[in-house]
Short mmCIF file of C-alpha atoms and ligand atoms in Angstrom, two decimals:
data_model
loop_
_atom_site.label_atom_id
_atom_site.label_comp_id
_atom_site.label_asym_id
_atom_site.label_seq_id
_atom_site.Cartn_x
_atom_site.Cartn_y
_atom_site.Cartn_z
CA MET A 319 -0.08 -0.13 -0.17
CA GLN A 320 2.79 2.22 0.78
CA LEU A 321 4.45 1.72 -2.45
CA VAL A 322 1.36 2.26 -4.29
CA ILE A 323 1.04 5.60 -2.64
CA TYR A 324 4.39 6.69 -3.20
CA PHE A 325 4.17 5.56 -6.97
CA LEU A 326 0.78 7.61 -7.12
CA MET A 327 2.68 10.80 -5.72
CA ILE A 328 5.80 10.34 -7.94
CA LEU A 329 2.97 10.28 -10.64
CA THR A 330 1.24 13.54 -9.99
CA TYR A 331 4.20 15.04 -8.61
CA THR A 332 5.35 14.79 -12.21
CA HIS A 333 2.06 15.54 -14.11
CA ALA A 334 1.74 18.85 -11.96
CA ASP A 335 5.19 19.60 -13.40
CA TYR A 336 4.90 19.55 -17.14
CA PRO A 337 5.42 22.72 -18.49
CA ALA A 338 2.35 24.05 -20.41
CA LEU A 339 4.67 27.43 -21.65
CA LYS A 340 8.31 27.60 -22.88
CA ALA A 341 10.34 30.11 -24.39
CA LEU A 342 13.34 30.06 -26.27
CA LEU A 343 16.20 31.87 -27.23
CA SER A 344 18.07 31.37 -30.50
CA GLU A 345 21.33 31.90 -31.49
CA LYS A 346 20.00 34.67 -33.70
CA GLY A 347 18.45 35.76 -30.77
CA LEU A 348 21.67 35.82 -29.02
CA ARG A 349 23.34 37.77 -31.84
CA ASP A 350 20.92 40.40 -31.58
CA VAL A 351 21.12 40.27 -27.97
CA SER A 352 24.84 41.10 -28.29
CA GLN A 353 24.06 44.25 -30.11
CA MET A 354 21.07 45.46 -27.75
CA LEU A 355 23.89 44.95 -25.12
CA SER A 356 26.57 46.76 -27.04
CA VAL A 357 24.38 50.06 -27.52
CA GLN A 358 23.77 49.22 -23.50
CA ILE A 359 27.16 48.74 -22.25
CA GLN A 360 28.08 52.26 -24.21
CA SER A 361 25.63 54.14 -22.45
CA LYS A 362 26.00 52.57 -19.05
CA LEU A 363 29.92 53.22 -19.57
CA LYS A 364 29.58 56.94 -20.11
CA SER A 365 26.85 57.51 -16.99
CA THR A 366 28.46 55.48 -15.14
CA GLU A 367 31.12 57.60 -11.79
CA ILE A 368 34.19 56.64 -11.50
CA PRO A 369 35.57 56.53 -8.19
CA GLU A 370 38.59 58.90 -6.96
CA PHE A 371 41.72 57.71 -6.88
CA ARG A 372 44.75 58.03 -4.86
CA GLY A 373 48.07 56.81 -5.03
CA GLY A 374 51.78 57.69 -4.72
CA VAL A 375 55.01 57.91 -6.78
CA ASP A 376 58.48 57.06 -5.22
CA ILE A 377 60.45 59.77 -6.80
CA LYS A 378 63.58 59.26 -4.52
CA ILE A 379 63.73 62.10 -2.52
CA GLY A 380 60.33 61.14 -1.11
CA THR A 381 56.55 60.00 -2.57
CA VAL A 382 54.50 62.50 -4.92
CA HIS A 383 50.89 61.75 -3.76
CA TYR A 384 48.39 62.07 -6.04
CA VAL A 385 44.53 61.72 -6.31
CA LEU A 386 42.38 61.45 -9.48
CA SER A 387 38.87 63.02 -9.24
CA ASN A 388 35.95 64.14 -11.05
CA MET A 389 36.65 61.13 -13.57
CA ARG A 390 34.01 60.78 -16.86
CA VAL A 391 33.75 58.22 -19.77
CA VAL A 392 33.46 61.19 -22.45
CA GLN A 393 33.66 58.57 -25.19
CA CYS A 394 33.93 54.81 -25.67
CA SER A 395 33.66 52.30 -28.63
CA MET A 396 33.92 48.59 -29.06
CA THR A 397 32.84 46.02 -30.95
CA ASP A 398 29.93 44.01 -30.34
CA PRO A 399 30.51 41.77 -27.40
CA SER A 400 30.59 38.29 -28.41
CA LEU A 401 28.19 36.14 -26.49
CA VAL A 402 28.17 32.12 -26.90
CA PHE A 403 25.97 29.78 -25.00
CA VAL A 404 27.75 27.46 -22.97
CA GLU A 405 26.22 24.15 -22.73
CA GLY A 406 25.20 23.09 -19.69
CA THR A 407 25.71 26.16 -17.76
CA GLY A 408 24.93 29.45 -19.54
CA VAL A 409 26.08 32.23 -21.69
CA SER A 410 29.70 33.51 -22.00
CA VAL A 411 30.52 37.34 -22.75
CA GLU A 412 33.72 38.41 -24.36
CA VAL A 413 34.34 42.52 -24.89
CA SER A 414 37.14 43.07 -27.11
CA GLN A 415 38.49 46.16 -28.14
CA LEU A 416 36.88 48.54 -25.70
CA THR A 417 38.48 51.76 -26.02
CA LEU A 418 37.50 54.72 -23.33
CA SER A 419 38.00 58.50 -23.41
CA ILE A 420 38.65 59.64 -19.64
CA THR A 421 38.86 62.88 -18.45
CA GLY A 422 39.52 63.96 -14.60
CA SER A 423 41.12 66.37 -12.28
CA TRP A 424 44.11 66.02 -10.62
CA ALA A 425 46.03 67.35 -7.53
CA THR A 426 49.45 66.05 -6.29
CA GLN A 427 51.36 66.70 -3.16
CA PHE A 428 54.84 66.29 -2.21
CA GLY A 429 55.69 67.71 0.92
CA ILE A 430 53.82 71.00 1.45
CA ILE A 431 54.26 71.30 -2.30
CA HIS A 432 50.30 71.35 -4.12
CA ASP A 433 50.11 71.25 -7.36
CA ASP A 434 46.19 70.38 -9.33
CA GLY A 435 45.04 70.50 -13.16
CA SER A 436 43.23 68.06 -15.67
CA PHE A 437 44.24 65.57 -17.77
CA ASP A 438 42.64 63.17 -20.14
CA VAL A 439 43.60 59.63 -20.70
CA ALA A 440 42.83 57.01 -23.68
CA VAL A 441 42.49 53.41 -22.76
CA TYR A 442 42.78 51.12 -25.36
CA ASN A 443 42.20 47.32 -26.00
CA ILE A 444 40.09 46.47 -22.96
CA HIS A 445 39.13 43.01 -22.83
CA ILE A 446 36.75 41.26 -20.94
CA TYR A 447 35.61 37.84 -20.45
CA THR A 448 32.84 36.41 -18.49
CA LEU A 449 31.29 33.41 -17.46
CA LEU A 450 27.23 33.71 -16.82
CA GLN A 451 25.47 30.56 -15.07
CA LEU A 452 21.71 30.81 -15.60
CA GLY A 453 19.79 28.82 -13.20
CA ASP A 454 16.60 28.12 -11.21
CA ASP A 455 16.05 29.47 -7.67
CA ALA A 456 12.71 28.13 -6.09
CA GLY A 457 11.04 28.47 -10.01
CA ARG A 458 12.54 31.73 -10.76
CA LEU A 459 15.50 32.27 -13.51
CA SER A 460 18.68 33.15 -11.56
CA ILE A 461 21.92 34.43 -13.14
CA SER A 462 25.30 34.52 -11.46
CA THR A 463 29.04 35.15 -12.63
CA VAL A 464 31.11 31.78 -12.50
CA GLN A 465 34.10 33.49 -14.19
CA CYS A 466 35.38 36.87 -14.97
CA SER A 467 38.92 38.42 -16.41
CA ALA A 468 39.41 41.66 -17.71
CA ASP A 469 43.07 42.82 -19.24
CA VAL A 470 44.10 46.54 -20.12
CA GLY A 471 46.14 47.33 -23.59
CA SER A 472 48.04 50.31 -23.57
CA VAL A 473 46.71 53.91 -21.58
CA ASP A 474 47.88 57.26 -23.14
CA ILE A 475 47.64 60.15 -20.62
CA HIS A 476 47.89 63.60 -20.57
CA PHE A 477 47.92 66.12 -17.75
CA HIS A 478 47.09 69.52 -18.25
CA GLY A 479 47.99 72.87 -16.24
CA GLY A 480 49.30 72.97 -12.89
CA ALA A 481 53.44 72.21 -13.04
CA SER A 482 52.70 69.50 -15.79
CA PHE A 483 55.83 69.37 -17.11
CA PHE A 484 56.85 67.95 -13.73
CA PHE A 485 54.66 65.13 -13.93
CA GLN A 486 55.47 63.75 -17.21
CA PRO A 487 58.56 61.90 -16.50
CA PHE A 488 55.81 60.27 -13.93
CA VAL A 489 53.09 59.11 -16.73
CA ARG A 490 55.06 55.67 -17.45
CA ALA A 491 55.02 55.08 -13.61
CA PHE A 492 50.94 56.58 -13.39
CA SER A 493 50.06 54.72 -16.69
CA GLY A 494 50.43 51.18 -15.42
CA GLN A 495 48.70 52.14 -11.51
CA ILE A 496 45.77 53.54 -14.16
CA SER A 497 45.68 50.64 -15.89
CA GLY A 498 45.70 48.55 -12.99
CA MET A 499 43.21 50.49 -11.39
CA ILE A 500 40.43 50.34 -14.39
CA ARG A 501 41.49 46.37 -14.94
CA GLU A 502 40.51 45.99 -10.82
CA GLN A 503 37.01 47.47 -10.91
CA ILE A 504 36.04 45.98 -14.26
CA CYS A 505 35.18 42.76 -12.75
CA PRO A 506 33.44 43.78 -9.24
CA ALA A 507 31.77 46.38 -11.30
CA ILE A 508 30.52 43.36 -13.69
CA GLN A 509 29.72 41.56 -10.82
CA GLN A 510 27.50 44.07 -9.04
CA ALA A 511 25.43 44.45 -12.63
CA ILE A 512 24.96 41.66 -12.83
CA ASN A 513 23.81 41.16 -8.66
CA GLY A 514 21.44 44.03 -9.51
CA LEU A 515 19.72 41.84 -12.57
CA GLU A 516 19.68 38.40 -10.29
CA THR A 517 17.75 40.92 -7.29
CA THR A 518 15.20 42.04 -10.03
CA LEU A 519 14.55 38.70 -11.37
CA GLN A 520 14.11 37.31 -7.78
CA GLU A 521 11.51 40.27 -7.78
CA ILE A 522 9.70 39.13 -10.60
CA PRO A 523 6.37 37.88 -8.84
CA VAL A 524 5.37 33.74 -10.15
CA ASN A 525 1.87 34.67 -10.16
CA ILE A 526 0.94 36.86 -12.57
CA PRO A 527 -2.93 38.79 -11.97
CA VAL A 528 -4.47 39.13 -15.91
CA ASP A 529 -7.63 40.27 -15.39
CA PRO A 530 -10.32 40.67 -12.37
CA TYR A 531 -10.94 37.27 -12.78
CA LEU A 532 -7.62 35.06 -13.46
CA TYR A 533 -3.77 35.16 -12.52
CA LEU A 534 -1.25 33.44 -14.50
CA SER A 535 1.28 31.25 -12.47
CA ILE A 536 4.96 30.92 -14.51
CA PRO A 537 7.29 29.51 -12.24
CA LEU A 538 9.72 27.45 -13.78
CA THR A 539 9.12 23.84 -13.77
CA SER A 540 12.85 22.75 -14.24
CA SER A 541 16.31 24.69 -14.42
CA PRO A 542 16.97 26.41 -17.90
CA ALA A 543 17.92 24.09 -20.47
CA VAL A 544 21.29 25.38 -22.56
CA THR A 545 22.54 23.69 -25.41
CA HIS A 546 25.29 25.09 -27.41
CA HIS A 547 22.51 26.88 -29.96
CA SER A 548 19.58 27.70 -27.48
CA PHE A 549 18.08 28.77 -24.23
CA GLU A 550 14.90 27.15 -22.87
CA LEU A 551 13.08 28.00 -20.61
CA ASP A 552 9.99 25.46 -19.50
CA ILE A 553 7.72 27.33 -17.34
CA LYS A 554 4.08 26.37 -15.40
CA GLY A 555 1.89 28.41 -17.52
CA GLU A 556 -1.37 28.00 -15.79
CA PHE A 557 -3.92 30.05 -15.04
CA TYR A 558 -6.12 29.98 -12.10
CA SER A 559 -9.37 31.36 -10.77
CA ARG A 560 -8.59 34.51 -8.55
CA SER A 561 -11.73 33.96 -6.43
CA SER A 562 -11.65 29.82 -6.33
CA PRO A 563 -8.49 29.05 -7.12
CA SER A 564 -8.03 25.26 -7.81
CA GLU A 565 -6.72 22.67 -9.96
CA PRO A 566 -8.93 21.59 -13.35
CA PRO A 567 -9.74 17.84 -14.17
CA PHE A 568 -7.28 17.70 -16.88
CA SER A 569 -3.65 17.84 -16.75
CA ALA A 570 -0.78 19.42 -19.06
CA SER A 571 1.14 16.97 -21.32
CA VAL A 572 4.77 17.09 -22.50
CA PHE A 573 5.33 18.40 -25.81
CA ASP A 574 8.56 19.40 -27.83
CA MET A 575 8.70 23.07 -29.47
CA PRO A 576 10.26 22.61 -32.57
CA TYR A 577 13.76 24.85 -33.41
CA ALA A 578 13.64 27.71 -35.26
CA GLU A 579 16.87 29.01 -36.46
CA ASN A 580 15.99 31.86 -38.25
CA TYR A 581 13.86 33.80 -35.74
CA MET A 582 15.27 34.86 -32.65
CA LEU A 583 12.61 33.63 -30.04
CA SER A 584 9.98 31.05 -30.05
CA ILE A 585 7.36 30.80 -27.60
CA ALA A 586 5.25 27.69 -27.03
CA ALA A 587 1.74 26.82 -25.20
CA SER A 588 -0.14 23.65 -24.84
CA GLU A 589 -3.69 23.18 -24.58
CA PHE A 590 -3.16 22.84 -21.01
CA LEU A 591 -2.52 26.76 -20.96
CA VAL A 592 -5.58 27.52 -22.78
CA ASN A 593 -7.99 25.45 -21.00
CA SER A 594 -6.73 25.84 -17.60
CA ALA A 595 -8.13 29.61 -18.59
CA ALA A 596 -11.24 28.25 -19.57
CA TYR A 597 -11.47 26.27 -16.34
CA ALA A 598 -10.28 29.10 -14.13
CA PHE A 599 -13.22 31.19 -15.83
CA LEU A 600 -15.70 28.53 -15.43
CA SER A 601 -14.52 28.53 -11.59
CA SER A 602 -14.90 32.17 -11.22
CA GLY A 603 -18.42 32.03 -12.43
CA ALA A 604 -17.58 34.31 -15.39
CA LEU A 605 -18.95 31.78 -18.40
CA GLN A 606 -23.04 32.70 -17.43
CA ILE A 607 -25.06 35.54 -18.54
CA ASN A 608 -28.76 35.96 -17.88
CA ILE A 609 -30.76 37.02 -21.10
CA ARG A 610 -33.51 39.27 -20.82
CA ASP A 611 -36.22 40.16 -23.86
CA ASP A 612 -35.00 44.04 -23.21
CA MET A 613 -31.58 42.72 -24.22
CA ILE A 614 -32.33 41.52 -27.87
CA PRO A 615 -32.98 43.56 -30.17
CA LYS A 616 -36.39 44.81 -31.63
CA SER A 617 -35.72 43.94 -34.72
CA SER A 618 -34.73 40.10 -34.19
CA PRO A 619 -37.71 37.83 -35.20
CA ILE A 620 -37.15 35.86 -32.11
CA HIS A 621 -38.09 36.99 -28.42
CA LEU A 622 -37.96 36.05 -25.27
CA ASN A 623 -42.21 35.31 -24.27
CA THR A 624 -44.57 32.55 -23.82
CA SER A 625 -46.66 33.32 -26.45
CA GLN A 626 -43.66 32.94 -29.24
CA PHE A 627 -41.99 30.25 -27.69
CA GLY A 628 -45.28 28.46 -27.64
CA ALA A 629 -44.80 27.36 -31.10
CA PHE A 630 -41.71 24.87 -29.68
CA VAL A 631 -43.23 24.35 -26.36
CA PRO A 632 -46.95 24.13 -27.15
CA GLN A 633 -47.77 23.64 -23.37
CA LEU A 634 -46.70 27.32 -22.47
CA ARG A 635 -49.50 28.64 -24.81
CA THR A 636 -51.78 27.05 -21.92
CA MET A 637 -49.70 26.77 -18.68
CA TYR A 638 -48.39 30.24 -18.70
CA PRO A 639 -49.63 32.34 -21.68
CA ASN A 640 -48.44 35.98 -22.53
CA MET A 641 -45.30 35.73 -20.43
CA GLU A 642 -42.20 37.19 -20.57
CA MET A 643 -39.48 34.67 -20.32
CA GLN A 644 -35.75 34.73 -19.35
CA VAL A 645 -32.87 32.75 -20.00
CA LEU A 646 -29.76 31.64 -17.94
CA LEU A 647 -26.74 30.56 -20.34
CA TYR A 648 -24.00 29.00 -18.85
CA ALA A 649 -20.81 26.80 -19.35
CA SER A 650 -21.74 23.19 -17.88
CA GLU A 651 -18.32 22.12 -18.30
CA THR A 652 -14.91 23.57 -19.19
CA PRO A 653 -15.37 24.78 -23.01
CA LEU A 654 -12.03 22.81 -24.17
CA PHE A 655 -9.44 23.99 -27.05
CA SER A 656 -7.78 21.28 -28.39
CA PHE A 657 -4.74 22.09 -31.05
CA SER A 658 -4.00 19.76 -34.44
CA SER A 659 -1.96 20.88 -37.50
CA GLY A 660 -3.50 24.36 -38.18
CA VAL A 661 -6.83 24.00 -36.93
CA ILE A 662 -8.16 25.27 -33.64
CA GLU A 663 -11.22 22.95 -32.56
CA ILE A 664 -13.30 24.00 -29.51
CA HIS A 665 -16.10 22.22 -27.52
CA VAL A 666 -18.23 23.95 -25.71
CA PRO A 667 -20.60 22.30 -23.50
CA ALA A 668 -23.18 24.71 -22.35
CA ALA A 669 -26.93 24.72 -20.75
CA ALA A 670 -29.69 27.03 -20.79
CA LYS A 671 -32.28 27.48 -18.10
CA PHE A 672 -35.73 28.94 -18.83
CA SER A 673 -37.99 30.59 -16.48
CA ALA A 674 -41.45 32.45 -17.09
CA VAL A 675 -41.23 35.92 -15.47
CA LYS A 676 -44.54 36.92 -13.61
CA PRO A 677 -45.09 40.50 -13.22
CA ASP A 678 -43.97 40.58 -9.71
CA GLY A 679 -40.55 39.74 -11.63
CA ALA A 680 -40.43 36.26 -9.76
CA LEU A 681 -39.26 33.08 -12.13
CA LEU A 682 -41.26 30.38 -12.84
CA PRO A 683 -38.54 27.66 -13.83
CA LEU A 684 -39.32 25.85 -17.00
CA PHE A 685 -37.22 23.46 -18.46
CA ARG A 686 -33.12 23.49 -19.56
CA LEU A 687 -31.66 22.78 -22.96
CA ASP A 688 -28.42 21.09 -22.77
CA VAL A 689 -26.47 22.87 -25.76
CA ASP A 690 -23.61 21.00 -26.94
CA LEU A 691 -21.16 23.19 -29.54
CA ASN A 692 -18.41 22.33 -31.78
CA PHE A 693 -16.55 25.17 -33.51
CA ASN A 694 -13.20 25.01 -35.41
CA GLY A 695 -11.20 27.66 -37.09
CA SER A 696 -7.64 29.01 -37.17
CA ALA A 697 -5.06 31.94 -36.27
CA ARG A 698 -2.49 33.58 -37.56
CA ILE A 699 -0.38 36.53 -37.05
CA ASP A 700 -1.06 39.51 -39.31
CA LYS A 701 0.05 42.32 -36.86
CA ASN A 702 -2.17 41.26 -34.43
CA LEU A 703 -3.34 37.64 -33.10
CA THR A 704 -6.25 37.28 -35.65
CA GLY A 705 -8.78 34.39 -36.24
CA ALA A 706 -12.02 32.94 -37.87
CA PHE A 707 -13.93 30.36 -36.95
CA GLN A 708 -16.89 28.32 -38.20
CA MET A 709 -19.55 26.38 -36.27
CA LYS A 710 -18.95 22.44 -36.75
CA ASN A 711 -22.14 21.65 -35.18
CA LEU A 712 -24.54 21.89 -32.55
CA THR A 713 -26.83 19.53 -30.50
CA LEU A 714 -29.30 20.38 -28.63
CA THR A 715 -31.40 18.33 -26.05
CA LEU A 716 -33.81 18.66 -23.54
CA GLY A 717 -32.18 18.34 -20.02
CA SER A 718 -34.67 18.36 -17.80
CA SER A 719 -38.70 19.96 -17.76
CA GLU A 720 -40.73 21.38 -14.65
CA ILE A 721 -43.90 21.31 -17.83
CA GLY A 722 -43.29 18.27 -19.42
CA ASP A 723 -41.94 16.83 -22.47
CA PHE A 724 -41.61 18.34 -25.69
CA LYS A 725 -39.88 18.07 -29.44
CA THR A 726 -36.61 20.28 -29.80
CA ASP A 727 -35.72 19.70 -33.40
CA THR A 728 -37.11 22.82 -34.47
CA LEU A 729 -35.04 24.91 -31.14
CA GLU A 730 -31.94 23.41 -32.41
CA GLN A 731 -32.36 24.36 -35.98
CA ILE A 732 -33.17 28.20 -34.53
CA SER A 733 -30.37 27.38 -32.23
CA VAL A 734 -27.79 26.46 -35.30
CA MET A 735 -29.12 29.88 -37.31
CA ALA A 736 -28.85 32.27 -34.07
CA VAL A 737 -25.13 31.08 -33.79
CA LYS A 738 -24.32 30.84 -37.81
CA MET A 739 -26.08 34.35 -37.88
CA PHE A 740 -25.79 36.35 -34.66
CA LEU A 741 -22.95 34.88 -32.65
CA LEU A 742 -20.57 34.03 -35.54
CA PRO A 743 -20.34 36.86 -37.60
CA LYS A 744 -19.90 39.16 -33.94
CA LEU A 745 -17.10 36.68 -32.90
CA ASN A 746 -15.54 36.99 -36.37
CA ALA A 747 -15.22 40.39 -36.66
CA ALA A 748 -14.09 40.93 -33.29
CA LEU A 749 -11.28 38.18 -33.93
CA LYS A 750 -10.39 39.28 -37.72
CA THR A 751 -9.15 42.93 -35.93
CA GLY A 752 -7.76 40.88 -33.20
CA PHE A 753 -5.72 41.61 -30.70
CA PRO A 754 -1.92 42.84 -29.83
CA LEU A 755 0.32 39.56 -28.78
CA PRO A 756 1.66 40.89 -25.41
CA THR A 757 4.93 42.27 -25.70
CA PRO A 758 7.51 43.72 -22.95
CA GLN A 759 7.36 46.99 -23.01
CA GLY A 760 10.01 48.95 -24.78
CA PHE A 761 9.63 45.94 -27.43
CA SER A 762 8.10 45.30 -30.44
CA LEU A 763 7.78 41.80 -32.19
CA ILE A 764 7.81 41.75 -35.78
CA ASN A 765 8.29 38.57 -38.48
CA SER A 766 6.23 36.82 -36.12
CA GLN A 767 4.59 33.80 -37.43
CA LEU A 768 1.99 31.19 -35.37
CA LEU A 769 2.30 27.67 -36.29
CA ILE A 770 -0.71 25.37 -34.70
CA ASN A 771 0.93 22.17 -33.79
CA ASN A 772 -0.41 18.95 -32.01
CA GLY A 773 -1.37 19.63 -28.75
CA PHE A 774 0.36 23.25 -28.58
CA VAL A 775 0.28 26.61 -30.34
CA ALA A 776 3.89 28.33 -31.46
CA ILE A 777 4.76 31.95 -32.14
CA PHE A 778 8.24 32.32 -33.97
CA THR A 779 9.41 36.27 -33.63
CA ASP A 780 12.09 38.89 -34.03
CA VAL A 781 12.31 41.17 -31.35
CA GLN A 782 12.72 44.69 -32.09
CA ASP A 783 14.05 47.39 -29.29
CA SER A 784 11.20 50.20 -30.11
CA LEU A 785 13.78 52.95 -29.13
CA THR A 786 16.72 52.19 -31.16
CA GLY A 787 15.38 49.64 -33.59
CA LEU A 788 18.15 47.41 -33.52
C1 LIG B 442 -44.00 38.37 -27.80
O1 LIG B 442 -43.33 38.13 -28.64
C2 LIG B 442 -43.73 38.80 -30.02
C3 LIG B 442 -42.62 38.41 -31.28
O2 LIG B 442 -41.86 39.58 -30.90
C4 LIG B 442 -44.58 39.96 -30.03
O3 LIG B 442 -45.09 40.20 -31.03
C5 LIG B 442 -45.42 39.82 -28.74
O4 LIG B 442 -46.22 40.98 -28.57
C6 LIG B 442 -44.73 39.46 -27.30
N1 LIG B 442 -45.68 38.90 -26.42
C7 LIG B 442 -45.91 39.61 -25.26
C8 LIG B 442 -46.75 39.04 -23.95
O5 LIG B 442 -44.69 40.19 -24.95
C1 LIG B 443 -14.11 22.93 -40.18
O1 LIG B 443 -15.02 22.16 -39.84
C2 LIG B 443 -15.34 22.06 -41.80
C3 LIG B 443 -16.31 20.65 -41.53
O2 LIG B 443 -16.21 19.81 -40.75
C4 LIG B 443 -14.33 22.20 -42.54
O3 LIG B 443 -15.29 22.12 -43.75
C5 LIG B 443 -13.54 23.20 -42.31
O4 LIG B 443 -12.44 23.27 -43.34
C6 LIG B 443 -12.53 23.06 -40.99
N1 LIG B 443 -11.95 24.41 -41.36
C7 LIG B 443 -10.98 24.71 -40.61
C8 LIG B 443 -10.30 25.87 -40.20
O5 LIG B 443 -10.50 23.37 -40.32
C1 LIG B 444 -20.69 16.87 -33.86
O1 LIG B 444 -19.03 17.06 -33.29
C2 LIG B 444 -18.57 16.10 -32.36
C3 LIG B 444 -17.11 16.16 -32.49
O2 LIG B 444 -16.49 16.24 -34.05
C4 LIG B 444 -18.98 14.45 -33.15
O3 LIG B 444 -18.40 13.94 -32.12
C5 LIG B 444 -20.20 14.37 -33.02
O4 LIG B 444 -20.68 13.45 -33.35
C6 LIG B 444 -20.87 15.72 -33.94
N1 LIG B 444 -22.56 15.19 -33.83
C7 LIG B 444 -23.21 15.54 -35.07
C8 LIG B 444 -24.71 15.41 -34.61
O5 LIG B 444 -22.83 15.61 -35.89
C1 LIG B 445 -5.00 45.26 -32.96
O1 LIG B 445 -5.70 45.26 -32.01
C2 LIG B 445 -6.53 46.08 -31.50
C3 LIG B 445 -7.33 45.72 -30.01
O2 LIG B 445 -8.09 45.19 -30.98
C4 LIG B 445 -6.97 47.19 -32.80
O3 LIG B 445 -7.41 48.59 -32.07
C5 LIG B 445 -6.17 47.53 -33.76
O4 LIG B 445 -6.59 48.38 -34.66
C6 LIG B 445 -5.40 45.74 -34.07
N1 LIG B 445 -4.35 46.45 -35.31
C7 LIG B 445 -4.60 45.89 -36.66
C8 LIG B 445 -3.29 46.45 -37.21
O5 LIG B 445 -5.46 45.67 -37.13
#
């Protein structure tokens, strides 16, 4: 018995852990990241405050103490950093041929002799190599520096003002100290930047409210997978009802996202992600609507009253003549989406509870119709995510009745007509305009493609920095 429980626990554990959402960065994506990084590093360098630096040079008759301050990077140039996936670890970042021009003020003290002025330095051929490890910290992406080295090529320094001529002989000594100082600052600065990034990552919530009804749970289900050509995140991707969160009666299944080398980014969501949203809407009580006659357009040939419904349900005319009616339309179970190559199918089990409205507003329950709807359709990305759906079939049966049996074929035909003539045109008009894909702030998606495959839907896309256009 214990063994059985143990295996059941393993089974339920692993099942709950299949990711329903996957995101993959390709080598092409990494190349584009390196361009964005180049722009960022340069702007970051220009805004960095360089700490004051103090030192001394022994001139045999004593030591000249100096302090370099107000240092600022006024110019920098570099080739794009080279970013490479390191299988099983993360990403290596290599910056070469970084050249900086720095200006600042100098002051010296030799005994009681004080002097000061300005200086400019050009630092050539800075070379930085750092290896970043990407991991999983309790469901959140984590990043850390596992290796860092920095080299400085040559330094060209010029002093202005004061008794500069007095210093020029010591420039050689200064140069060595300054290149040493710069080299020593680089790795701690990188470490600090990565620590800052790590703090930001750990502050990202794993449950994200999406609307008044739902939140999306996005912890990682496993450590990021880094291969020599990609970086993939496996994410839980399950929607929950905010008011009554619970697990749906179905679970996520395994799926493999195809590798698309021509796109920077691939994102795939399984049926489970979509269906968990449907289940969460159902649990939140969002999938129901009360339809009164005053909500039906005057021009409609069908109205909610017993006189007219008497044509389909004859006993209404004798039992409850000339009364208004009301319908509670609701999903009786979770509407389920399924994806297969190029096609999205939706199964909607619904029910409609009909009541007569007494003059005092009280409701007299009449009967319940069970409606089974099947739609199929397709979706594509045309700037927005757009789609078009058709009705495959609709079956209508009498679920229960307070007023006795009656035939439902005519009601079924009318329902088919109503869906085809009113519901679908409205839905398809909205889907034709579509809605924008969620995009991180400051970025836009370009060249996006949608693939509907067995069990999942994937988006392959390039990402553009909206500001720089890179
Ligand atoms: C019921 O609906 C029909 C068709 O719209 C209308 O002619 C009739 O007046 C309505 N009867 C009541 C009692 O609302
Ligand atoms: C939906 O199903 C109908 C009939 O079963 C078929 O004719 C149509 O091509 C399908 N549409 C899509 C988008 O698969
Ligand atoms: C409606 O479609 C479903 C799924 O495609 C199928 O199982 C069912 O038999 C269909 N019903 C009718 C009446 O065609
Ligand atoms: C995209 O969707 C939004 C919201 O539905 C709409 O306002 C916009 O016009 C759509 N854009 C295009 C290009 O259709």
